[in-house]
Tab-separated table of C-alpha atoms and ligand atoms in Angstrom:
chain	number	residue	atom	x	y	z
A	1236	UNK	CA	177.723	156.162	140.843
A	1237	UNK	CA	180.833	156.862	138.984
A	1238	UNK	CA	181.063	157.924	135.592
A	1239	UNK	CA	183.799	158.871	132.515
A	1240	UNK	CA	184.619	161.593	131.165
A	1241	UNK	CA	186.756	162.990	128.578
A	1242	UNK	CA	189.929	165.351	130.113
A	1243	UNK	CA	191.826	165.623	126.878
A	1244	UNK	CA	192.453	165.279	123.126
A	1245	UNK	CA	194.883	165.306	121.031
A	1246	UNK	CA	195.736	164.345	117.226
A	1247	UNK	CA	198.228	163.844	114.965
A	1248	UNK	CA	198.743	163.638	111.000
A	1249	UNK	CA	201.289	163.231	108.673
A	1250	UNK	CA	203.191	166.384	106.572
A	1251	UNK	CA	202.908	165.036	103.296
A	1252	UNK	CA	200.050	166.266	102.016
A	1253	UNK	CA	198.403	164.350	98.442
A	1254	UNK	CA	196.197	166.402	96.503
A	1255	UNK	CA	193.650	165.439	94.046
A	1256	UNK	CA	195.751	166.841	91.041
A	1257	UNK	CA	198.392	164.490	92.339
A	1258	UNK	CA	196.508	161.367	92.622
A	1259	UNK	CA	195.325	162.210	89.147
A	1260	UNK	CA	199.302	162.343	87.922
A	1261	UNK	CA	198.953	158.435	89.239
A	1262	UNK	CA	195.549	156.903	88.206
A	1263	UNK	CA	192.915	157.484	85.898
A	1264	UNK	CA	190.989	160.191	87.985
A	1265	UNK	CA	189.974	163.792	88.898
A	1266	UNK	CA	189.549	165.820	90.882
A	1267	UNK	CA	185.912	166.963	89.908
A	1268	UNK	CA	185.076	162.757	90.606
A	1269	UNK	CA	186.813	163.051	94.049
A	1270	UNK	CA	185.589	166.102	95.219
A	1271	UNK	CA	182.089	165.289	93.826
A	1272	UNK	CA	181.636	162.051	94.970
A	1273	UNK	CA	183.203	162.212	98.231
A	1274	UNK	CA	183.890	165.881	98.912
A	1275	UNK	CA	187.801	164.939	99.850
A	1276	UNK	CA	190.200	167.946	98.777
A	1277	UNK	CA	193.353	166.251	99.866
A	1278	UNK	CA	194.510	163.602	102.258
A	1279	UNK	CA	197.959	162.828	104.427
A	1280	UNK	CA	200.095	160.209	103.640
A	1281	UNK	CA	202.852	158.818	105.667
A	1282	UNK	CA	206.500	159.243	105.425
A	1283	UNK	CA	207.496	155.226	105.338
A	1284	UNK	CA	210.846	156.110	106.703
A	1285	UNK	CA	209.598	158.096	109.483
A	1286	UNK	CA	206.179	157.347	110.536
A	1287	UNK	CA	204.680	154.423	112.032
A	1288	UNK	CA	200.961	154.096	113.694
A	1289	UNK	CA	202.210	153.679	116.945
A	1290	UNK	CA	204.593	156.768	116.482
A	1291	UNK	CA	201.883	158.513	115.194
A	1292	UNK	CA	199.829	158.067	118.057
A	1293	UNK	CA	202.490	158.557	120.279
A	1294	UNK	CA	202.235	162.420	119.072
A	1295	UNK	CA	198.712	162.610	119.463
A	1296	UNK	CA	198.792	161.254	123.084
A	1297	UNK	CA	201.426	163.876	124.022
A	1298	UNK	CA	198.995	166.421	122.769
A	1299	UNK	CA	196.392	164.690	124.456
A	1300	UNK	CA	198.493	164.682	127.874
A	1301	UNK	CA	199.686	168.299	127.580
A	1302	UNK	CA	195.853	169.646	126.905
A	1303	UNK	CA	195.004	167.723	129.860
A	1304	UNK	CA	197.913	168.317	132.133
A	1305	UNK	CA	198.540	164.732	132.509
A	1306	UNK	CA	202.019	163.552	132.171
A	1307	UNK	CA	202.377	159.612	130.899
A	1308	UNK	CA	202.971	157.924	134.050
A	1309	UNK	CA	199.549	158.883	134.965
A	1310	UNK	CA	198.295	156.350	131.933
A	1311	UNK	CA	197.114	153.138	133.332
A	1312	UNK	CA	195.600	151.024	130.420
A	1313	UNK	CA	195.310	151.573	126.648
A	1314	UNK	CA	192.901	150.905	124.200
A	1315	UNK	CA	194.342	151.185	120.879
A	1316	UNK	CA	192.209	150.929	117.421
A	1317	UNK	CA	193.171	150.230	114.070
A	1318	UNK	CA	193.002	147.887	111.555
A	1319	UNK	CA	196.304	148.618	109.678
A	1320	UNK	CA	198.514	147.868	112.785
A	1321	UNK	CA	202.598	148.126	112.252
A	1322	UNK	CA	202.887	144.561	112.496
A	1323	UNK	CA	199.961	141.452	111.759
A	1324	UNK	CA	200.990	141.021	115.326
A	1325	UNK	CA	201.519	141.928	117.887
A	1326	UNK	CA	198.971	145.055	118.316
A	1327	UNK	CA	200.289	148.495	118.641
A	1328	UNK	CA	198.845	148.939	121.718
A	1329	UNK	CA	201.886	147.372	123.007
A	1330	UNK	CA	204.310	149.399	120.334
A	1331	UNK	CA	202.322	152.426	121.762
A	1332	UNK	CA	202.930	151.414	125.249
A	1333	UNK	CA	206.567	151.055	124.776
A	1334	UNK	CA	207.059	154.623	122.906
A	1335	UNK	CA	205.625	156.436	125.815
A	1336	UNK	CA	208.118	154.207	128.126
A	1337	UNK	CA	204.917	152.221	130.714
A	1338	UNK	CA	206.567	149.192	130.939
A	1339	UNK	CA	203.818	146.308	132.362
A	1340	UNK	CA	200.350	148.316	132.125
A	1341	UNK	CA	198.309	146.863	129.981
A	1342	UNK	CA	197.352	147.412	126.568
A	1343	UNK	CA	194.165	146.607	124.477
A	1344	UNK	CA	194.171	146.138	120.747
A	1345	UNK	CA	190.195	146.571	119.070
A	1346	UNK	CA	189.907	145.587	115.138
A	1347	UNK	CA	186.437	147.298	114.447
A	1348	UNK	CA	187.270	149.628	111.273
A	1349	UNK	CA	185.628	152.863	111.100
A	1350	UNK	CA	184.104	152.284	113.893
A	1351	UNK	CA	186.626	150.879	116.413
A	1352	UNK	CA	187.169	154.548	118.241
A	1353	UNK	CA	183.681	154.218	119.582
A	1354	UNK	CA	184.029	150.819	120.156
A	1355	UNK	CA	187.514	151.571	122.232
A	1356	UNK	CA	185.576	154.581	124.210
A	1357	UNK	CA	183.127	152.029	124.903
A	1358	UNK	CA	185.263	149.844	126.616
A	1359	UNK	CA	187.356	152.320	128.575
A	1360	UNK	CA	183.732	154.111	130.167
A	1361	UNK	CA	183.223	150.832	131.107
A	1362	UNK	CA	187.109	149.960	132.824
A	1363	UNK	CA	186.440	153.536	134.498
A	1364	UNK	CA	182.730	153.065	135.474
A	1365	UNK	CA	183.917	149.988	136.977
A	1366	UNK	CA	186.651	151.302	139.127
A	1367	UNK	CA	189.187	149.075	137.481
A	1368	UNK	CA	191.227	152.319	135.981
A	1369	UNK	CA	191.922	155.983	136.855
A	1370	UNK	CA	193.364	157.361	133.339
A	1371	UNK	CA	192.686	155.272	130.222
A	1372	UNK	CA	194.237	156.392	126.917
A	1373	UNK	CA	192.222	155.568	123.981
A	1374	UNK	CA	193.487	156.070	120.744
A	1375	UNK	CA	192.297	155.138	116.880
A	1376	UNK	CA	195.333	155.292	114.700
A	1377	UNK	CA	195.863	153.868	111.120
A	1378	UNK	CA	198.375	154.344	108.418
A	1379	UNK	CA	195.954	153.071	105.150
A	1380	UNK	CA	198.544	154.465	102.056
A	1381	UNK	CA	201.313	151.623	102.290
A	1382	UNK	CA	198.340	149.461	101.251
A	1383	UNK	CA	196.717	151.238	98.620
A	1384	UNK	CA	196.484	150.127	94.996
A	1385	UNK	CA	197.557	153.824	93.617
A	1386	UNK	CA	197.159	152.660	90.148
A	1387	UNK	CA	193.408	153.189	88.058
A	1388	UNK	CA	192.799	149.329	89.737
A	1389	UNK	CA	192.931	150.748	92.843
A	1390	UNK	CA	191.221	153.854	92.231
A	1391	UNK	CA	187.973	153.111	93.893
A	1392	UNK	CA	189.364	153.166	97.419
A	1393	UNK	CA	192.864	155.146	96.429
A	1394	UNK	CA	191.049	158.675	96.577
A	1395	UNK	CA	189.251	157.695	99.999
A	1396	UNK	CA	191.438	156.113	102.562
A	1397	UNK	CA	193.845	157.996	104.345
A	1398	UNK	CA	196.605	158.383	107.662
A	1399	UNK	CA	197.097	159.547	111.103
A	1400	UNK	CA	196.034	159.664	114.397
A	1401	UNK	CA	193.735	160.448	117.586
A	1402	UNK	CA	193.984	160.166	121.119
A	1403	UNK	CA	191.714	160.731	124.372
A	1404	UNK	CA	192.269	160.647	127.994
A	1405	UNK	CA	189.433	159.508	129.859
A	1406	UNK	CA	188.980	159.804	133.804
A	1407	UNK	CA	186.345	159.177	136.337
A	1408	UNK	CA	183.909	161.843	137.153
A	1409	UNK	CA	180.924	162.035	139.422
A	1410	UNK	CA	177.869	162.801	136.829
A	1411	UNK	CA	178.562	162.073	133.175
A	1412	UNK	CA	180.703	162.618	130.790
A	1413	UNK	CA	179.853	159.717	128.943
A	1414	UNK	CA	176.254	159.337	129.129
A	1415	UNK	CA	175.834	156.077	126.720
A	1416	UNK	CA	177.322	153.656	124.193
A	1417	UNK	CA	175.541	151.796	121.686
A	1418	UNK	CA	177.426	149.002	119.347
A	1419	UNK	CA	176.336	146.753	116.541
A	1420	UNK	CA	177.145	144.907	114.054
A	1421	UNK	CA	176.045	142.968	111.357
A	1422	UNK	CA	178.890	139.985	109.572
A	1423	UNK	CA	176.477	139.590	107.069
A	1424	UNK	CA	178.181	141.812	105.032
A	1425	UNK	CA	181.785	141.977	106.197
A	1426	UNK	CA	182.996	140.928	102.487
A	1427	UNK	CA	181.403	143.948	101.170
A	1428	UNK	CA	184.109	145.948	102.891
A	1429	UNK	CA	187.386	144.033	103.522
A	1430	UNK	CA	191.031	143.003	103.561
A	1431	UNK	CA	190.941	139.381	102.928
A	1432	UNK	CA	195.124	138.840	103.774
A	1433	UNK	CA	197.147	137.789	105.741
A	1434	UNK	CA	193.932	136.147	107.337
A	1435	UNK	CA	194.094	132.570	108.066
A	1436	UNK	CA	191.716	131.591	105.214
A	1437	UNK	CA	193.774	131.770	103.167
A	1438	UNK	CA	195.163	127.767	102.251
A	1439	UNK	CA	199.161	127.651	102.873
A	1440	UNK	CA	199.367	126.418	99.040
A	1441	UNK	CA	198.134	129.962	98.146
A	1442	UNK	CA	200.483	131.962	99.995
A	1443	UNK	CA	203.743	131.727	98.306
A	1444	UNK	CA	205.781	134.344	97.576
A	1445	UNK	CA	205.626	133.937	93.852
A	1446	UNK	CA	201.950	133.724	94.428
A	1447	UNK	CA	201.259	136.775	96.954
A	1448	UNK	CA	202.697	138.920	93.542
A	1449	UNK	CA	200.350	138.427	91.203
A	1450	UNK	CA	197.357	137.763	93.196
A	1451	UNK	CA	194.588	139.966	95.374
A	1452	UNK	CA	196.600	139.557	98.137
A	1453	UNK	CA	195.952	142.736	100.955
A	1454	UNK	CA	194.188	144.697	98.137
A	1455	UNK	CA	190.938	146.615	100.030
A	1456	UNK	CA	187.989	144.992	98.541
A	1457	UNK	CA	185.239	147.679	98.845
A	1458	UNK	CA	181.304	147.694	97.266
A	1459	UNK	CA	181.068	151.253	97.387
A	1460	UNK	CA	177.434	151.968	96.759
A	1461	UNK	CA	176.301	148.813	99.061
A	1462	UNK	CA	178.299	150.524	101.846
A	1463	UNK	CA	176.991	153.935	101.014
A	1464	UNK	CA	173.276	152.822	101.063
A	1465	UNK	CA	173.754	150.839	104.730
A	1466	UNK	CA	175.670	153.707	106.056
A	1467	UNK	CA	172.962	156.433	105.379
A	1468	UNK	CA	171.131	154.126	107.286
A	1469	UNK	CA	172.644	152.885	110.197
A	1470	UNK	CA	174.164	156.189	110.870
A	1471	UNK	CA	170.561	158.063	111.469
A	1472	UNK	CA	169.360	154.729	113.400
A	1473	UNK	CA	172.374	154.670	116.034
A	1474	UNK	CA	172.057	158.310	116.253
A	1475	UNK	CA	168.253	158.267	116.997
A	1476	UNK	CA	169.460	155.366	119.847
A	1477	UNK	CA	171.873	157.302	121.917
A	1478	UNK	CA	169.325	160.216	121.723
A	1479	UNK	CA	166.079	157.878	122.679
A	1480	UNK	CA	168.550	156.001	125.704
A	1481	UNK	CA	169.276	159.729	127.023
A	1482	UNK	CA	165.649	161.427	126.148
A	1483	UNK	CA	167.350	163.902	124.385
A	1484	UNK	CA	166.124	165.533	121.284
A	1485	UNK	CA	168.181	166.191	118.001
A	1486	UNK	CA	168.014	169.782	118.563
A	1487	UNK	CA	169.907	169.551	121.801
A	1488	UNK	CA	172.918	167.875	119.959
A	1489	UNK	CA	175.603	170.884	120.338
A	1490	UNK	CA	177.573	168.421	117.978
A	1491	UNK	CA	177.899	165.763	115.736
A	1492	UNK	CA	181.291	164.799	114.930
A	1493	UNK	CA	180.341	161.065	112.344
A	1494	UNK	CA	183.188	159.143	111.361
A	1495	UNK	CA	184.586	160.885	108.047
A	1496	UNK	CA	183.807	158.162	105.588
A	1497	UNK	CA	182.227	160.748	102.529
A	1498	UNK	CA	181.094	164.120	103.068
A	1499	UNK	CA	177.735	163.050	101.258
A	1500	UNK	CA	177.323	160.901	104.047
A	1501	UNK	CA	177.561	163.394	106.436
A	1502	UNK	CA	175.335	166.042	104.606
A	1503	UNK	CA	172.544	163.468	103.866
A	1504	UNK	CA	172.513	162.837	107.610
A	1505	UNK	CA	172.530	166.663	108.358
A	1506	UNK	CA	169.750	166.953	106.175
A	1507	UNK	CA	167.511	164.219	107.216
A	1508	UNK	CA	167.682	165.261	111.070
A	1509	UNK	CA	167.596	169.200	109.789
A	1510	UNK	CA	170.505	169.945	111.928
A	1511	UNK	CA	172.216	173.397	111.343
A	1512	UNK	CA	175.764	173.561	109.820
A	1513	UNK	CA	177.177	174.613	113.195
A	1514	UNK	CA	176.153	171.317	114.414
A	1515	UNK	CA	177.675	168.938	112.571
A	1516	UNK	CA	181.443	168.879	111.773
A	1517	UNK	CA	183.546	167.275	109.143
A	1518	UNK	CA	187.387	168.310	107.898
A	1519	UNK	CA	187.027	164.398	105.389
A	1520	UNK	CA	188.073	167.471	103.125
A	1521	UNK	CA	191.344	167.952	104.382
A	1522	UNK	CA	192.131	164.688	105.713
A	1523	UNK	CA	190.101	161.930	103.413
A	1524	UNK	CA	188.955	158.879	105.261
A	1525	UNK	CA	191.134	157.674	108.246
A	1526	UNK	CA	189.307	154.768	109.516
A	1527	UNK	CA	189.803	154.478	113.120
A	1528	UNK	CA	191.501	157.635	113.349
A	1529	UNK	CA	188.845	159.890	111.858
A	1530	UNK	CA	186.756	160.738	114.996
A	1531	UNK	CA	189.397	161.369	117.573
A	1532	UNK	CA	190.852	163.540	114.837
A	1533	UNK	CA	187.989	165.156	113.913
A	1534	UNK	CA	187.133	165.471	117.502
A	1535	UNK	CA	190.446	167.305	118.719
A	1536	UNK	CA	190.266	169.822	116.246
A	1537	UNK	CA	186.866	170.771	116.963
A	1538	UNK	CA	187.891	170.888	120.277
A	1539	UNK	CA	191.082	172.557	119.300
A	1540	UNK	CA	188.994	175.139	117.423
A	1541	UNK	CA	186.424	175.895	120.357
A	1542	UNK	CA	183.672	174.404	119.024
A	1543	UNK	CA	182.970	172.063	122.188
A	1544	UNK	CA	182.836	174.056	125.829
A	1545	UNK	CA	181.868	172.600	129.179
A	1546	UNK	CA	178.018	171.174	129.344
A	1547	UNK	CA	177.680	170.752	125.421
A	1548	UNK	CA	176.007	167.862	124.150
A	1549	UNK	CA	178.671	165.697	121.450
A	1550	UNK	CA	177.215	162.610	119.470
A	1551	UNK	CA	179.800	160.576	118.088
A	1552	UNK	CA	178.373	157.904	115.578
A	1553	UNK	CA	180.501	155.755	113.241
A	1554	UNK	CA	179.713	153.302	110.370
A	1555	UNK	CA	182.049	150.978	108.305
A	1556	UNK	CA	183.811	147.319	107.615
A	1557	UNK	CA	182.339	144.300	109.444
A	1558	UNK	CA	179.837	145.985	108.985
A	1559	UNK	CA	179.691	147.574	112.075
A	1560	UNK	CA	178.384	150.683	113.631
A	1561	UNK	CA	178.419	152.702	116.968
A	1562	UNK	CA	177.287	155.796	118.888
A	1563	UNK	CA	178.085	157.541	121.528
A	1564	UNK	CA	176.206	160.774	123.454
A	1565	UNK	CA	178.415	162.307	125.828
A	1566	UNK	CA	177.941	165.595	128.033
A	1567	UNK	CA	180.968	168.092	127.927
B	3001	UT7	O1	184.681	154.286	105.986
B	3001	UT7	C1	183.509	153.541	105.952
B	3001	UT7	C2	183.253	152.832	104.778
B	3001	UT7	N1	183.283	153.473	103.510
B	3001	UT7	C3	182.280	154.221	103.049
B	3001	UT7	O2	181.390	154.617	103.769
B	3001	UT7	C4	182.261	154.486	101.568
B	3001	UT7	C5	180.868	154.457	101.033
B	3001	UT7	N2	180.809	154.556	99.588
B	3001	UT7	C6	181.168	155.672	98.925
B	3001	UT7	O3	181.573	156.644	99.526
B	3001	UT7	C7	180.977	155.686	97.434
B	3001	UT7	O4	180.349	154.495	97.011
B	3001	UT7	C8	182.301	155.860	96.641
B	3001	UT7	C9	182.800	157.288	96.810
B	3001	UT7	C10	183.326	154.866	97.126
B	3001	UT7	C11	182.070	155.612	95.150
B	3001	UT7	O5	181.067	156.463	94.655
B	3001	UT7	P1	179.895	155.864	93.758
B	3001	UT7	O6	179.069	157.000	93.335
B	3001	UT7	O7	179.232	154.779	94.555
B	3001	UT7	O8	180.687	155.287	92.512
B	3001	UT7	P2	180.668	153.810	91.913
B	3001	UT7	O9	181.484	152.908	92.764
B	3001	UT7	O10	179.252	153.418	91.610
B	3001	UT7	O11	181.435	154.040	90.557
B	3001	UT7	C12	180.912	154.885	89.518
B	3001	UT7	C13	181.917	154.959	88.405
B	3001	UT7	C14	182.449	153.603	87.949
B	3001	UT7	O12	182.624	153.664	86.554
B	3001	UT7	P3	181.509	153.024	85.564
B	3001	UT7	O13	181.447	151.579	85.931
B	3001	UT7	O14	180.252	153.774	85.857
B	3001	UT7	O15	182.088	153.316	84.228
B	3001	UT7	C15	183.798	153.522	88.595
B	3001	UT7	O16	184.707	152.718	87.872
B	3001	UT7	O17	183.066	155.702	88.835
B	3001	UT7	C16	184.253	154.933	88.558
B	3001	UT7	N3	185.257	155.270	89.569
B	3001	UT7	C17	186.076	156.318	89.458
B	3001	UT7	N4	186.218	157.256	88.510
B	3001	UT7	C18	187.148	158.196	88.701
B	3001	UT7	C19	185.501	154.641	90.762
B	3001	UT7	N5	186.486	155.280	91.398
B	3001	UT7	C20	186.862	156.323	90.635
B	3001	UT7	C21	187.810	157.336	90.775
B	3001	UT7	N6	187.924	158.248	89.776
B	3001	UT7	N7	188.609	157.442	91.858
């Protein structure tokens, strides 16, 4: 049986660096709120004349490459997710395929928010397991502050949302690696969470230019405390299913790296499965919430910083928009 592994990591964030003080200079808002509420310090926001999410993760696969001592010829597909691609379309899995110059392979573009990284490592295990690939890059990428409402309007998803960018390089091994996936979703509540433009429901009467000024258009519409109360709880339940699928207990998680959607999140989850600090990581302080982008981030420093050797257990797990939510258990 062949399996996938993980052989390297990289990430990559912008320099500008927005502090609460500074979003407070902009909107009706402080610092005490932000840091209370969602535990975020400061966040990184994009250059617009310099950075775009395919360059972006361009940088973080180079990392990625170098760590693993892969060069990018040895790439043969890419999964790419993010929900603010450079362009409505195409993808920038494609954008991303032509930075690193691999004219012809083929690239994947996955739409599932907060939780599309899992959702992309998902489907690359499964390209690998299946002996249709070699060395899949999968990457979750977003660039969130061109679209944010940094006035008091906006402030309710302002403080969160946030850039950059996070790559892996996955590769067959012989025992796992990867030892599951798990995916869901629920559309029930994808307004509760969304971006309602430039989607096609929108009638052609509506979309004029002098219209598309004064209207909703592209603002993020987000019911904060309904995605707060499903979160707490689909992140414990797809946690609990990677563990049942492998007959692992919580104690033998060496770490859980959740999508960085609120630092309360995190700590009510730490607290309901009484895992140690050392177990869990975040850095939502330093980098706010980057969608897509948040794991592989989060997962490259920790990796970056020692905290994950050969043989640890990892648990990814991810809730957000759609809504959807993932897992994934993998051994080191
Ligand atoms: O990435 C995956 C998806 N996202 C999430 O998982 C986010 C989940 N939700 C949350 O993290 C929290 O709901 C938030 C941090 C977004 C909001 O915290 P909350 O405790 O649920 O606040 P709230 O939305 O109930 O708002 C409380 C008050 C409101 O004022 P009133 O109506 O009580 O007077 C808001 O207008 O806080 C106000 N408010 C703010 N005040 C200062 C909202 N945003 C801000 C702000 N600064 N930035």
């Amino acid at each position: 049986m062949r399996f996938s592994k993980i052989v390297g990591l990289g990430h990559h964030v912008p320099e500008t660096v927005i502090t609460n003080a500074q979003l407070s200079a902009m909107m009706d808002t402080t610092d005490e709120w932000i840091t209370e509420r969602t535990g975020i310090k400061e966040r990184r926001w994009i250059d617009p004349a310099k950075d775009t999410v395919a360059n972006m993760a361009t940088k973080a696969t180079r990392l990625a490459l170098k760590r693993a001592n892969l060069t990018e010829k040895d790439i043969e597909f890419i999964v790419f997710a993010t929900i603010t691609p450079d362009y409505f379309f195409p993808g920038s899995g494609v954008l991303l395929q032509r930075e690193l110059g691999l004219e012809g392979i083929g690239a994947l573009d996955i739409r599932n928010a907060c939780s599309g990284f899992i959702y992309a490592l998902s489907v690359a295990d499964q390209f690998i397991k299946s002996g249709m690939y070699k060395t899949i890059l999968v990457v979750g990428a977003e660039i969130q502050s061109t679209a944010i409402d940094a006035t008091t309007r906006g402030r309710n998803t302002a403080v969160i949302f946030a850039d950059g960018a996070g790559a892996a390089i996955l590769q067959p091994a012989d025992k796992p690696g990867i030892l599951s996936t798990h995916l869901h979703s629920d559309g029930r509540f994808a307004e509760e969470l969304y971006v309602r433009d430039p989607g096609s429901s929108r009638p052609r009467e509506e979309r004029q230019p002098e219209q598309i000024l004064d209207t909703t258009h592209f603002k993020v519409v987000m019911n904060g405390n309904q995605v707060f109360k499903h979160a707490v709880v689909r992140f414990m339940e797809v946690i609990n299913e990677a563990l049942n699928a492998n007959s692992m207990k919580k104690e033998e998680i060496t770490l859980l790296v959740p999508h960085q959607a609120n630092l309360r999140i995190s700590q009510f989850i730490q607290e309901k499965m009484a895992l140690r600090d050392d177990q869990v990581y975040n850095n939502i302080m330093r980098y706010g919430n980057t969608t897509a982008a948040s794991i592989p981030i989060a997962l490259s420093e920790a990796w970056g910083e020692g905290r994950i050797k050969e043989n640890d257990v990892i648990c990814l797990a991810a809730f957000g928009s759609g809504f959807t939510w993932a897992s994934a258990l993998i051994r080191w």
